[in-house]
Every structure is written in C-alpha cells, then in structure tokens.
PDB file of C-alpha atoms and ligand atoms in Angstrom:
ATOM      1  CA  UNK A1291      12.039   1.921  31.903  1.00  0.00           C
ATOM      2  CA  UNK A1292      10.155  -1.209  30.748  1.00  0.00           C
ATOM      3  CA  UNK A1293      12.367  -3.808  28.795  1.00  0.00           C
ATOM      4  CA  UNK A1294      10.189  -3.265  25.522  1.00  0.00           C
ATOM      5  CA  UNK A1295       9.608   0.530  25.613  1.00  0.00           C
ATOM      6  CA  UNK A1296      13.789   0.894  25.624  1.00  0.00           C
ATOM      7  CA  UNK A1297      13.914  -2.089  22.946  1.00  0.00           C
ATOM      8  CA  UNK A1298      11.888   0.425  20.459  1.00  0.00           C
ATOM      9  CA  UNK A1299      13.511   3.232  21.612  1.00  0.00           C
ATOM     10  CA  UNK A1300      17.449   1.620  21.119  1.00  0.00           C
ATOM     11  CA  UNK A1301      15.363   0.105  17.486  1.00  0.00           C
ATOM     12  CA  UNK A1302      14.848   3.769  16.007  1.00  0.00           C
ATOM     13  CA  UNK A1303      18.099   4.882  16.805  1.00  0.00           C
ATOM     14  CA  UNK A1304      19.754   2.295  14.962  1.00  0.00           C
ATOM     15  CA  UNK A1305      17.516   1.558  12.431  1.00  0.00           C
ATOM     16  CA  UNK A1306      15.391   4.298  12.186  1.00  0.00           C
ATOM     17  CA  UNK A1307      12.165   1.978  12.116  1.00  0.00           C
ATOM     18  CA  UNK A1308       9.750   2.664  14.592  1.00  0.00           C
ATOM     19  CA  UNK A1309       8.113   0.241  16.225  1.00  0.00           C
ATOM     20  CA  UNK A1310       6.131   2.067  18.513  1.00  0.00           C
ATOM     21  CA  UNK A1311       3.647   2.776  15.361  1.00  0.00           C
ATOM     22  CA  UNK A1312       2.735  -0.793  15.047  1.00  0.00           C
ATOM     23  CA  UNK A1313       0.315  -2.573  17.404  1.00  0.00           C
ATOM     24  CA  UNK A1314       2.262  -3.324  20.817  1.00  0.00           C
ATOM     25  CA  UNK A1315       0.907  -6.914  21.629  1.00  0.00           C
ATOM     26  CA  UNK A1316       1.452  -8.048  18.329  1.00  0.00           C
ATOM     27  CA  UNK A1317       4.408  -7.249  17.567  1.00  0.00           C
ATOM     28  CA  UNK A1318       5.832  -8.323  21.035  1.00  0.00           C
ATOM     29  CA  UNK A1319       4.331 -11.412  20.317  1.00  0.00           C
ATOM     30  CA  UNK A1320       6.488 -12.128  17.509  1.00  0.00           C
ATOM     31  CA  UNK A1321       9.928 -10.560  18.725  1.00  0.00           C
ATOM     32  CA  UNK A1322       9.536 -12.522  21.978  1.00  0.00           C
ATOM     33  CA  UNK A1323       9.329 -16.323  20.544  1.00  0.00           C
ATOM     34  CA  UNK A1324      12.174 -15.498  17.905  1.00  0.00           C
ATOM     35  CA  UNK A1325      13.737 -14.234  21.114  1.00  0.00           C
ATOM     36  CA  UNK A1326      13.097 -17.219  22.643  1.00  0.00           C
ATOM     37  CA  UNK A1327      13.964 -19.677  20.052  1.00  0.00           C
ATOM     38  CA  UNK A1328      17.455 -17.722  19.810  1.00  0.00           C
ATOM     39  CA  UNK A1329      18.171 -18.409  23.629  1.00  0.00           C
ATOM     40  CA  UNK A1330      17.737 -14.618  24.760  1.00  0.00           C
ATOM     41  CA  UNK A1331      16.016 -13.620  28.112  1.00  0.00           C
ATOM     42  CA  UNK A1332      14.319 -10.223  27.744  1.00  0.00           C
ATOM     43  CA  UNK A1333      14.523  -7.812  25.318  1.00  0.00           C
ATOM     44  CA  UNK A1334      17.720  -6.026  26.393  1.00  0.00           C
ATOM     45  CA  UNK A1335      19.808  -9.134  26.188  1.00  0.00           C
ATOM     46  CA  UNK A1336      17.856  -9.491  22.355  1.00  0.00           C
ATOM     47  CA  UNK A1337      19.224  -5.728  21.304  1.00  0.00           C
ATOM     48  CA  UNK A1338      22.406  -5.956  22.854  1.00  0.00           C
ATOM     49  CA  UNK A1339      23.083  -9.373  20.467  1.00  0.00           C
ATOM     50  CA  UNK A1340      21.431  -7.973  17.465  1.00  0.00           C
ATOM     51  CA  UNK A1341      23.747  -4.909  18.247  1.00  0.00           C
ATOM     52  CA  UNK A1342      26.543  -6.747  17.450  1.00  0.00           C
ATOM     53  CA  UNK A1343      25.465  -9.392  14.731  1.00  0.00           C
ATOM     54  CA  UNK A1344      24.172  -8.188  11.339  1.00  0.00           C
ATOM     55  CA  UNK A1345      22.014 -11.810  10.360  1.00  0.00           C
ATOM     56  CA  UNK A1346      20.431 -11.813  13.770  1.00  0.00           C
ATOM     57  CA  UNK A1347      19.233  -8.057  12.608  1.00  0.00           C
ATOM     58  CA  UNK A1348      17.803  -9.215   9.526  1.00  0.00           C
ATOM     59  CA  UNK A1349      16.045 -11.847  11.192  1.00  0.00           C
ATOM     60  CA  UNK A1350      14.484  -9.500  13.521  1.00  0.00           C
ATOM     61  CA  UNK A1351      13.462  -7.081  10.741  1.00  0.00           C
ATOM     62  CA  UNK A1352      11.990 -10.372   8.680  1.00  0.00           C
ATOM     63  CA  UNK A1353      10.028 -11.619  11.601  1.00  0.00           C
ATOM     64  CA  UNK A1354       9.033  -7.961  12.233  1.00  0.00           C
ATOM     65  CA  UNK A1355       7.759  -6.639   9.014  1.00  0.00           C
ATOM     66  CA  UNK A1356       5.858 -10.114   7.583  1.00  0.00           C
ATOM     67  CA  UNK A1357       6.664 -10.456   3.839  1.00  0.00           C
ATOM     68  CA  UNK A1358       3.163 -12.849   2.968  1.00  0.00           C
ATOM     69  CA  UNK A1359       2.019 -11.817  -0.510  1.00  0.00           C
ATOM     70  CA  UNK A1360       0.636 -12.844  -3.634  1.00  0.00           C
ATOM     71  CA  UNK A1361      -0.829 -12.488  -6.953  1.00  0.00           C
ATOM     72  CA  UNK A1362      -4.168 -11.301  -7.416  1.00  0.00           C
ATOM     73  CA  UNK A1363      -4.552 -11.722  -3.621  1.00  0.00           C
ATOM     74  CA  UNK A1364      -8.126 -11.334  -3.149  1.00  0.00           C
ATOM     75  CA  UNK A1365      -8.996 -12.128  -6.716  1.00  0.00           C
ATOM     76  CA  UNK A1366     -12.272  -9.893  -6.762  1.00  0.00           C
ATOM     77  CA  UNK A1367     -11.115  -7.075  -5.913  1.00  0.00           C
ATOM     78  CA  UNK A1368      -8.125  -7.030  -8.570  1.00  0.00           C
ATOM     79  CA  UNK A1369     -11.583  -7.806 -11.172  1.00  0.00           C
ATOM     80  CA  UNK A1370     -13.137  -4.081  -9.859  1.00  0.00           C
ATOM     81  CA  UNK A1371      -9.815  -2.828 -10.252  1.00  0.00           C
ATOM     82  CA  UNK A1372      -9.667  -4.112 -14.420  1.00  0.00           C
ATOM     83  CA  UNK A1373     -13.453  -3.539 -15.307  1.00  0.00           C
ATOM     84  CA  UNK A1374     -14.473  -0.491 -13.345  1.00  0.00           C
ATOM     85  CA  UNK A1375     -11.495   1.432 -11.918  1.00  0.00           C
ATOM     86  CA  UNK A1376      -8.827   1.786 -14.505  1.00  0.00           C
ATOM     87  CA  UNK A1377     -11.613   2.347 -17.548  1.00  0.00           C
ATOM     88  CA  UNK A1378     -12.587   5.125 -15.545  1.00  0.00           C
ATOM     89  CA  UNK A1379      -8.898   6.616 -14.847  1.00  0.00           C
ATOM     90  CA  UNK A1380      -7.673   5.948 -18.477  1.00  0.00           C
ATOM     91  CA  UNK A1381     -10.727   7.724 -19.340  1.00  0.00           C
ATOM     92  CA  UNK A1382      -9.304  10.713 -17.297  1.00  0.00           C
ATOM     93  CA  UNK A1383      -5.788  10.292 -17.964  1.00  0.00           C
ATOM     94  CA  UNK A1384      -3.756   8.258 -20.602  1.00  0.00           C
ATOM     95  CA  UNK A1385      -0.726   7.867 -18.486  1.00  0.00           C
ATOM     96  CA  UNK A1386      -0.943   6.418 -14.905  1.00  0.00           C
ATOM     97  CA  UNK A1387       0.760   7.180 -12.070  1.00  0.00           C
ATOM     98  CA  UNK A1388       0.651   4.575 -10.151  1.00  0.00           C
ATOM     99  CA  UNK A1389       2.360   3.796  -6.164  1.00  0.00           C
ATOM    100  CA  UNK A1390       2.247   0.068  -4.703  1.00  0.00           C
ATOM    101  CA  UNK A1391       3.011   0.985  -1.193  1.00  0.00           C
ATOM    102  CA  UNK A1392       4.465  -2.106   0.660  1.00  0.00           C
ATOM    103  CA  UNK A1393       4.964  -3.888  -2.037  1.00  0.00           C
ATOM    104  CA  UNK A1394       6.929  -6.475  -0.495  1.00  0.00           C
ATOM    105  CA  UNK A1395       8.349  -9.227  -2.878  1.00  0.00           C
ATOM    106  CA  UNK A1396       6.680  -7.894  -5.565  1.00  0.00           C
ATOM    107  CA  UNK A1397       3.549 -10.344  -6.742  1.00  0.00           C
ATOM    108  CA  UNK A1398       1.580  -6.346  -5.955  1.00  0.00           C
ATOM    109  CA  UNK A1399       3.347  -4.426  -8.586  1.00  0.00           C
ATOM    110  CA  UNK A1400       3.649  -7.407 -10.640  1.00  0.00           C
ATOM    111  CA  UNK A1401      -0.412  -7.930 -10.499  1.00  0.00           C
ATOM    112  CA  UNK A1402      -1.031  -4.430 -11.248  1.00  0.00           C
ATOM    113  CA  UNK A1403       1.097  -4.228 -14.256  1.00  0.00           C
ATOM    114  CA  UNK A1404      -0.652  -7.655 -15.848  1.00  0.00           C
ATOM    115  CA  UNK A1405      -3.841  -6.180 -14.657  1.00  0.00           C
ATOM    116  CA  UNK A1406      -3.512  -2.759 -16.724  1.00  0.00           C
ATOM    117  CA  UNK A1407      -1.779  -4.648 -19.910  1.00  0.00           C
ATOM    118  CA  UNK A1408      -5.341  -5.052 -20.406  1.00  0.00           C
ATOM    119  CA  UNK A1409      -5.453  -1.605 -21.883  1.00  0.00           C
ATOM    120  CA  UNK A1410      -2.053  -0.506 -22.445  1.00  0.00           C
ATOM    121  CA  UNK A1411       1.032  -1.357 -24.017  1.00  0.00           C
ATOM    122  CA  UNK A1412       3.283  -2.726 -21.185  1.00  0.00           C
ATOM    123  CA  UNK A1413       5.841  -0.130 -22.606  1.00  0.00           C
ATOM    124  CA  UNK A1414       3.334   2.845 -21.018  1.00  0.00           C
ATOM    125  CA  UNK A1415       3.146   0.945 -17.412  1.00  0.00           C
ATOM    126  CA  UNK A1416       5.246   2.102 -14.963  1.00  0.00           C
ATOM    127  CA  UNK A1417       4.569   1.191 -11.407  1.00  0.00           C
ATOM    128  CA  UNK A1418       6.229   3.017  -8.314  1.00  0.00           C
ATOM    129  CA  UNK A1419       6.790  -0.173  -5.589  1.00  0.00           C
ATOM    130  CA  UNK A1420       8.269   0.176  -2.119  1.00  0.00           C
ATOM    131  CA  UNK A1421       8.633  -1.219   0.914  1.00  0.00           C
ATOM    132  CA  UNK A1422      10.289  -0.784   4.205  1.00  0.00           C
ATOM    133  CA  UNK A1423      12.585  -4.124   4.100  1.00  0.00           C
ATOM    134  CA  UNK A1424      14.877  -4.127   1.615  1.00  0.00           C
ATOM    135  CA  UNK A1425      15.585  -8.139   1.324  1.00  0.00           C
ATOM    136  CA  UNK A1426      12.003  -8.246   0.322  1.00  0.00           C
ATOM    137  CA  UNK A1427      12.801  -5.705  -2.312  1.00  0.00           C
ATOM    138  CA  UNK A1428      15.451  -7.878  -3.679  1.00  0.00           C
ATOM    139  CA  UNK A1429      13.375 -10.964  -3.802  1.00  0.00           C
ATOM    140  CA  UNK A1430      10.644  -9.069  -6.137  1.00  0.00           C
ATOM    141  CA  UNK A1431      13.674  -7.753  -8.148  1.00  0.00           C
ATOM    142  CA  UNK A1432      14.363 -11.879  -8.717  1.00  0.00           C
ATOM    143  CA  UNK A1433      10.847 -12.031  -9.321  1.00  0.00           C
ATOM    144  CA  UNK A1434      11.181 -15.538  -8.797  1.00  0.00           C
ATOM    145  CA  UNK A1435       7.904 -17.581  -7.124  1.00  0.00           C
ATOM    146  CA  UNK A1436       6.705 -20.685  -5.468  1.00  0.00           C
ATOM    147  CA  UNK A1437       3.984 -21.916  -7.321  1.00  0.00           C
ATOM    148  CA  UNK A1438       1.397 -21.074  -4.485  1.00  0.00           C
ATOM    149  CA  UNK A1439       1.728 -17.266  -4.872  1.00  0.00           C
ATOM    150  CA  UNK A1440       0.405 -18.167  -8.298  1.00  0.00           C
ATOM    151  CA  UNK A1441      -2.528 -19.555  -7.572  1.00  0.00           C
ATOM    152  CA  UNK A1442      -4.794 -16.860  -8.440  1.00  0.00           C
ATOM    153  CA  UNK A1443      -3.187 -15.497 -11.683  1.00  0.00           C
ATOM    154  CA  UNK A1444      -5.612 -16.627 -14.336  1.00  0.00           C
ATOM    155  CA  UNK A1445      -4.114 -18.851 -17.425  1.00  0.00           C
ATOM    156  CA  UNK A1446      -3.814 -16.251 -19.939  1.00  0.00           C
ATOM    157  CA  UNK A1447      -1.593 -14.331 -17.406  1.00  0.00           C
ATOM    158  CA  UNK A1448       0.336 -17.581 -16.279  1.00  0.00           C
ATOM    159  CA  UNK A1449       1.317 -18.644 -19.427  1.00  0.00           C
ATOM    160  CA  UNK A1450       2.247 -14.969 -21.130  1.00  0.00           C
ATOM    161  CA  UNK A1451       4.391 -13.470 -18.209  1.00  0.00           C
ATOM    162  CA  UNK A1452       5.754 -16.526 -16.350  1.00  0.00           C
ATOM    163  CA  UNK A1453       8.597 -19.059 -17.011  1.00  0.00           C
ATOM    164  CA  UNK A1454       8.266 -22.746 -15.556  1.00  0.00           C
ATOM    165  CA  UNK A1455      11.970 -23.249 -13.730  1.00  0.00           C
ATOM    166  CA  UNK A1456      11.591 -26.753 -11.787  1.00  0.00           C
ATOM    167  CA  UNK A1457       9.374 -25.606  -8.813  1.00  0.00           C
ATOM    168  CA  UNK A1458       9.064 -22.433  -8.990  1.00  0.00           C
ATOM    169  CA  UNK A1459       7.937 -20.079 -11.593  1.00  0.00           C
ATOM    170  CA  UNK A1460       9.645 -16.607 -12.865  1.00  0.00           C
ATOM    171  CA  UNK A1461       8.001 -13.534 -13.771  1.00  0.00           C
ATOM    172  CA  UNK A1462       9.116 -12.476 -16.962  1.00  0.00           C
ATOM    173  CA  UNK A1463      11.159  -9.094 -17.807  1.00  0.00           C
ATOM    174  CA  UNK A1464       8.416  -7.427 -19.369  1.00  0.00           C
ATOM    175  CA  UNK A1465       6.595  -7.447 -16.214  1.00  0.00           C
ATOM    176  CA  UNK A1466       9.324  -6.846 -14.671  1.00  0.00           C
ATOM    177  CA  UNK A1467      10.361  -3.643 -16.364  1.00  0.00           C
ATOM    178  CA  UNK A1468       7.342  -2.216 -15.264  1.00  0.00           C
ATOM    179  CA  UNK A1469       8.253  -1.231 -11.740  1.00  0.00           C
ATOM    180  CA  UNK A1470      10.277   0.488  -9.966  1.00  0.00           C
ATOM    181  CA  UNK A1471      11.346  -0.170  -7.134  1.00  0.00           C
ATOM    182  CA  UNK A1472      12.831   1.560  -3.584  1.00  0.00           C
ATOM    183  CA  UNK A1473      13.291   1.424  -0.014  1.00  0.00           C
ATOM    184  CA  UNK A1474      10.500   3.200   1.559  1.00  0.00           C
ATOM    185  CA  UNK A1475       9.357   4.146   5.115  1.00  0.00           C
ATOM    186  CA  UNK A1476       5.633   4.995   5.168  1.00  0.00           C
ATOM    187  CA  UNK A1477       5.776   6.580   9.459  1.00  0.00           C
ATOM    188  CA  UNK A1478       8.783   8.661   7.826  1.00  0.00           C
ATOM    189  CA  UNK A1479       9.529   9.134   4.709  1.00  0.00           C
ATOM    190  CA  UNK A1480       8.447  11.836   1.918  1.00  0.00           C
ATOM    191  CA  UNK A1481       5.578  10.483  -0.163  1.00  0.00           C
ATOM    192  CA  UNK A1482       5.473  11.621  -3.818  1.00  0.00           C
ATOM    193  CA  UNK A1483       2.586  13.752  -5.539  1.00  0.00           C
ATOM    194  CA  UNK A1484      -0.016  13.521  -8.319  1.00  0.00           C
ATOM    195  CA  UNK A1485      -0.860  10.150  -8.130  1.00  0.00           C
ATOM    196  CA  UNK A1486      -3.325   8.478  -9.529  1.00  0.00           C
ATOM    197  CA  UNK A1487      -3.928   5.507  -7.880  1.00  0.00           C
ATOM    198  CA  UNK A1488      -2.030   3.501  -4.775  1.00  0.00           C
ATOM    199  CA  UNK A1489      -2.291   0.083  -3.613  1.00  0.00           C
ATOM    200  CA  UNK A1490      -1.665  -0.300  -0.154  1.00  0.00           C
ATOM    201  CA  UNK A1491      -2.892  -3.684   0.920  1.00  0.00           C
ATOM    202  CA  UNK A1492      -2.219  -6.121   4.274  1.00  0.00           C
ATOM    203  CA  UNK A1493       0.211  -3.847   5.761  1.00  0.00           C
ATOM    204  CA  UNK A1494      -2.123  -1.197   7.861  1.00  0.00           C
ATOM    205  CA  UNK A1495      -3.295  -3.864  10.169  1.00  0.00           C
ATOM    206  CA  UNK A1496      -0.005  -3.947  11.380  1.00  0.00           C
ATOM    207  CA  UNK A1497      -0.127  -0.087  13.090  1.00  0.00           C
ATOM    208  CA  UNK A1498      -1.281   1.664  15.457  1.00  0.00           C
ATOM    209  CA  UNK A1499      -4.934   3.827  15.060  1.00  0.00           C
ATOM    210  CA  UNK A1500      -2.766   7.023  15.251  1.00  0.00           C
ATOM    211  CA  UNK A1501       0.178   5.861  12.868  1.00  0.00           C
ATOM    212  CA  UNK A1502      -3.200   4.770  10.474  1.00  0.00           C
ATOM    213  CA  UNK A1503      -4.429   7.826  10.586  1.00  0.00           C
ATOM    214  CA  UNK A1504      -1.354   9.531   9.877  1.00  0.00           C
ATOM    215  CA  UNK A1505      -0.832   7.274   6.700  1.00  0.00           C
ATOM    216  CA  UNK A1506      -4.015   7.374   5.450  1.00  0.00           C
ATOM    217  CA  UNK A1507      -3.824  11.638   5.396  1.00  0.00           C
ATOM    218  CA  UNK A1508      -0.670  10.992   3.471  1.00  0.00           C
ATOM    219  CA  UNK A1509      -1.859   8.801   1.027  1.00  0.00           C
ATOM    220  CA  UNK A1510      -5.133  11.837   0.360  1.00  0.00           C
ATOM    221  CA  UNK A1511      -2.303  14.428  -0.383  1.00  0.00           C
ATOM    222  CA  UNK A1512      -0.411  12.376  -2.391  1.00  0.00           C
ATOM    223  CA  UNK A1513      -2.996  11.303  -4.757  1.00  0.00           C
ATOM    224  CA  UNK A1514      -4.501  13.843  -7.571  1.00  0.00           C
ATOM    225  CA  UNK A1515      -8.354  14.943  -6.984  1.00  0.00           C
ATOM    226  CA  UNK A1516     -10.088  11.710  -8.713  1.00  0.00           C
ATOM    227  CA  UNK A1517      -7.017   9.708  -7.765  1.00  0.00           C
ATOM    228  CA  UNK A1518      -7.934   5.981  -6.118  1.00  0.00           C
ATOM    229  CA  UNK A1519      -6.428   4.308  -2.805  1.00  0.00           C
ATOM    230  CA  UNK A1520      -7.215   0.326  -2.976  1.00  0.00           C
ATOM    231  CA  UNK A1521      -6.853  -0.898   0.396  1.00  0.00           C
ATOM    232  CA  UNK A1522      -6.472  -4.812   1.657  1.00  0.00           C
ATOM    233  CA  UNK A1523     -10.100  -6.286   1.956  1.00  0.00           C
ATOM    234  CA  UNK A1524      -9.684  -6.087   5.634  1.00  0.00           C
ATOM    235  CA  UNK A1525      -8.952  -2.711   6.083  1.00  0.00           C
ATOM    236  CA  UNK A1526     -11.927  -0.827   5.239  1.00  0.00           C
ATOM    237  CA  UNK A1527     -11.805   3.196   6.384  1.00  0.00           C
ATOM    238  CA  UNK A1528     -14.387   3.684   8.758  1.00  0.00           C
ATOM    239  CA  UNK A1529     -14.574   7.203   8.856  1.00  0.00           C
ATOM    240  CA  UNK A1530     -13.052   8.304   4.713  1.00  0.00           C
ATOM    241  CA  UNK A1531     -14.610  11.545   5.329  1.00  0.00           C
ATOM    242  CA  UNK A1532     -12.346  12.386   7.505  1.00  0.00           C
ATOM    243  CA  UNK A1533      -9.171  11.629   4.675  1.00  0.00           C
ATOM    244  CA  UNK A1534     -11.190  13.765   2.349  1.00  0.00           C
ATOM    245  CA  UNK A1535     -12.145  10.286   1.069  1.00  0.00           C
ATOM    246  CA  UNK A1536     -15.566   8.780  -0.757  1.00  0.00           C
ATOM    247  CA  UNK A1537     -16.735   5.468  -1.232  1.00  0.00           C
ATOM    248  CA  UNK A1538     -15.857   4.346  -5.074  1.00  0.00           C
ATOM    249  CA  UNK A1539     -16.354   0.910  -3.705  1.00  0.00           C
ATOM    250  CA  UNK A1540     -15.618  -1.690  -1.261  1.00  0.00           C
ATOM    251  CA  UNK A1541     -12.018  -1.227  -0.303  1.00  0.00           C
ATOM    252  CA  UNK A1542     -11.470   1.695  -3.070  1.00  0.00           C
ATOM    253  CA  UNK A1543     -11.857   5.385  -1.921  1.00  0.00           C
ATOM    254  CA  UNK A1544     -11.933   8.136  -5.131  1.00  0.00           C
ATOM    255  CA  UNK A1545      -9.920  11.247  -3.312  1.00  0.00           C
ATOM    256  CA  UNK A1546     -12.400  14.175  -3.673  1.00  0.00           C
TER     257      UNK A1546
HETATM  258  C1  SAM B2540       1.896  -8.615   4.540  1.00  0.00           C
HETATM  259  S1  SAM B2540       2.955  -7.700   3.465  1.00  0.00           S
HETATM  260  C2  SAM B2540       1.795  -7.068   2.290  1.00  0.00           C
HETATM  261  C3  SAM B2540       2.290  -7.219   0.889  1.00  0.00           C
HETATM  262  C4  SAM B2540       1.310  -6.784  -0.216  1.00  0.00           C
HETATM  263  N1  SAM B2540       0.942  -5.405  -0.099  1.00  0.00           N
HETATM  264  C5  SAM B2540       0.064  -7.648  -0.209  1.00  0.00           C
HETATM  265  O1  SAM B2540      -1.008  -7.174   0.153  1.00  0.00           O
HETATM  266  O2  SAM B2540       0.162  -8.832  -0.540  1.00  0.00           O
HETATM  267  C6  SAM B2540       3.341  -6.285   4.480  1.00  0.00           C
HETATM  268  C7  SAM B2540       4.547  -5.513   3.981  1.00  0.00           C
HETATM  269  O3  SAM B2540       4.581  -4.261   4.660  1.00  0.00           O
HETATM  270  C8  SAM B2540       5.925  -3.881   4.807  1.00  0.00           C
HETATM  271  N2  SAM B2540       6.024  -2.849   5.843  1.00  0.00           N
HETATM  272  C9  SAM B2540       5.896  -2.965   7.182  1.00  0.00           C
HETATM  273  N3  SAM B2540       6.076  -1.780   7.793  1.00  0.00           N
HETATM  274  C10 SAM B2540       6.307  -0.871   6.803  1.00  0.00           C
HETATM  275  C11 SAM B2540       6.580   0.521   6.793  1.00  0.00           C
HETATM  276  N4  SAM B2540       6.646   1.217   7.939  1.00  0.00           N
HETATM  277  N5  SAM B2540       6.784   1.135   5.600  1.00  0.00           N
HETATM  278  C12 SAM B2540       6.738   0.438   4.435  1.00  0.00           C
HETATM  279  N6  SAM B2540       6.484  -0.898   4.378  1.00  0.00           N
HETATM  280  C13 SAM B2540       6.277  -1.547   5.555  1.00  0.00           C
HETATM  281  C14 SAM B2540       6.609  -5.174   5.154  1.00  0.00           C
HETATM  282  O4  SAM B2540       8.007  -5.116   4.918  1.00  0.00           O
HETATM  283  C15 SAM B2540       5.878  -6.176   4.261  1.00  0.00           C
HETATM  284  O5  SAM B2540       6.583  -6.396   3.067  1.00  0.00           O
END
C-alpha cells in the first residue's frame, strides 16, 4: 500500500481526522517538509514517531489544519453582512442563531459579535464557534492578538472591545462572552439545527469536491428556510441549486 494512503489510514484510527477529505497534493505538500525538517524519511517512519510523541502530534495537526485568521477578513463582505444581511434576519427573527464553523482562534466569532452589537445588546449575542483543532480553540478562548489580525477592525471597534497589552492587543470579555465555543469535526460530526446564519470561511478550499459537497448539504439542513451561509470570498458555490441554495449575494446563499 502506498506510504501516504496507510499514513491517512493509521491518522483516522488514532485521531479520528480524516485526511483523505482534504486535497491530496496539498496536504502532502505540507506533511512532507515538516517531515523533512524533523529528520523523517517517508511517511511511515513520520507516524510511527508521532505514535509515540504527543508534541510531534500537535505539530502535525498545526501544520495540517492552518490556523491563519483575522478580523473583518475581507472587510467588504463583513459591511454586506451589517447593512443588508442581519437588518433583514432581525427583521425575521429577534434572536439569532448563529454557527462560526472553523472558527479557529477566534477573530470569526469575535467579528461577528462586534458586527451585530450594531443592533443588539451584546447580552442577546450568542455565537456557536468550532473548530477541529482544539489548541486553536484555546488561543481564541485567550482572545489575545498580534496587532496585524487587527488591521481591519475599524476604530470605534478597536478602541471599545480591545485592551492595548505591550504588543499585542486583547479582546475584551464582553466580546468574549459572546461565544461559545467547542471541538468540532465538520467530515464527522452532528451539526445542530435551526440556524440562522453560519460563517464558514477559508477552510473549504482545503477538501476534497466530494467532502465539499458533503459539507455544503449539511450546512442547507442545518440552517432554518431564510437562514444565510457566508462563505470565504474564494469559495463561491458554483452550482447552490444543487444545496437547495440561492444567490442573496456574492459569497452569501439565503437557504430556500
Ligand atoms: C484558515 S482557518 C480559517 C479561519 C476563519 N474561518 C477565517 O476565515 O479566518 C481554517 C480552519 O479550519 C479548521 N479545520 C480544518 N479542518 C477542519 C474540519 N474537518 N472540521 C472543522 N474545522 C476544520 C482548521 O483547524 C483552521 O482553524
């Protein structure tokens, strides 16, 4: 059996992650040259020492699952999101339920939650955020930021919800109460029902057209008819039909 096919295989059974969803030459890419740099041969010799050694594991699932985030990434899209989506789901429903799906360290959730104080009381925001790695979930949980993940976060924002701390900047509590956060696998786990709108941005380029496909019919039944899925601006849907999606706008689909 090729080295990398048994790799993923000996990868689910330990850590239940399945690599075989993501796109092959990518990901090889990257798990060869940390291979590399670490002195390994081949992918067998890579498993069998990550077998054994829990920080060589968590290196492999950092280099494997790419953490790069930050706030208001793609600042014009998070503007469509304020002035035309959420006036028209308030206007449906006074409570949001609201899922940032791969939310890695946070600046997602975070974004969202400034976004919607806009209109409500950050005491009515509650945002669902997962991911698959949990040391990413533990940085957001910090919440604390280099000041380049800021640099979209307009002044107003900055100043309100942020704390100056030498280099870096922390997100306050209030924003931080907001959301909620949990390990989450989106090729396995149960997804939740009735939601309203979920973010799921930068994270689908990283599968496979078949583990896409799957994801994307999970995110229709897990949103409410009228719900909203805003996607990372390059991940269009090319066929939304299909997902029992329409067009609300570019990178938002309104689940019919
Ligand atoms: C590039 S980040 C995107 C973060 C954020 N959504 C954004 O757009 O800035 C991709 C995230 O997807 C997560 N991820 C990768 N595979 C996943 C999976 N199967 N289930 C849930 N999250 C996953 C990674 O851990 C990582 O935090």
């Amino acid at each position: 059996m090729p080295d990398y096919i048994k790799f993923v295989e000996s990868i689910k059974h330990k850590t239940g992650i399945d690599l075989a969803a993501y796109k092959e030459a990518q990901m090889k890419r990257r798990l060869t040259s940390l291979y590399e740099k670490k002195g390994y041969k081949n992918f067998v010799e890579f498993y069998n020492a990550l077998d054994q050694d829990r920080d060589l594991l968590n290196e492999f699932l950092d280099r494997m699952t790419i953490n790069v985030s930050e706030f208001y990434r793609n600042g014009k899209r998070w503007e469509i999101l304020q002035h035309k989506i959420f006036p028209k789901l308030l206007a449906e429903n006074k409570r949001l339920k609201i899922w940032s799906a791969a939310c890695s360290t946070g600046e997602e959730p975070y974004t969202t939650a400034m976004v919607l104080s806009n209109y409500l009381p950050l005491s009515q925001i509650s945002v669902h955020a997962t991911d698959l790695d949990e040391n990413a979930i533990q940085r957001a949980k910090v919440g604390i930021y280099p000041e380049r993940s800021l640099a979209e976060v307009p002044n107003e924002m900055k100043t309100k919800y942020f704390e100056k701390q030498g280099q870096f900047y922390k997100m306050e509590d209030v924003i931080k109460n907001t959301a909620n956060f949990k390990k989450h696998n989106l090729l396995k786990d149960t997804y939740d029902k009735n939601y309203d709108l979920i973010i799921c941005r930068n994270v689908m380029i990283y599968f496979t057209e078949e583990a896409k496909d799957q994801i994307y019919q999970n995110f229709s039944n897990s949103l409410r008819s009228g719900g909203i899925l805003f996607v990372g601006s390059t991940e269009q849907i090319f066929n939304p039909g299909k997902f029992g999606f329409e067009i609300e706008d570019t990178f938002f689909y309104r689940k019919k």
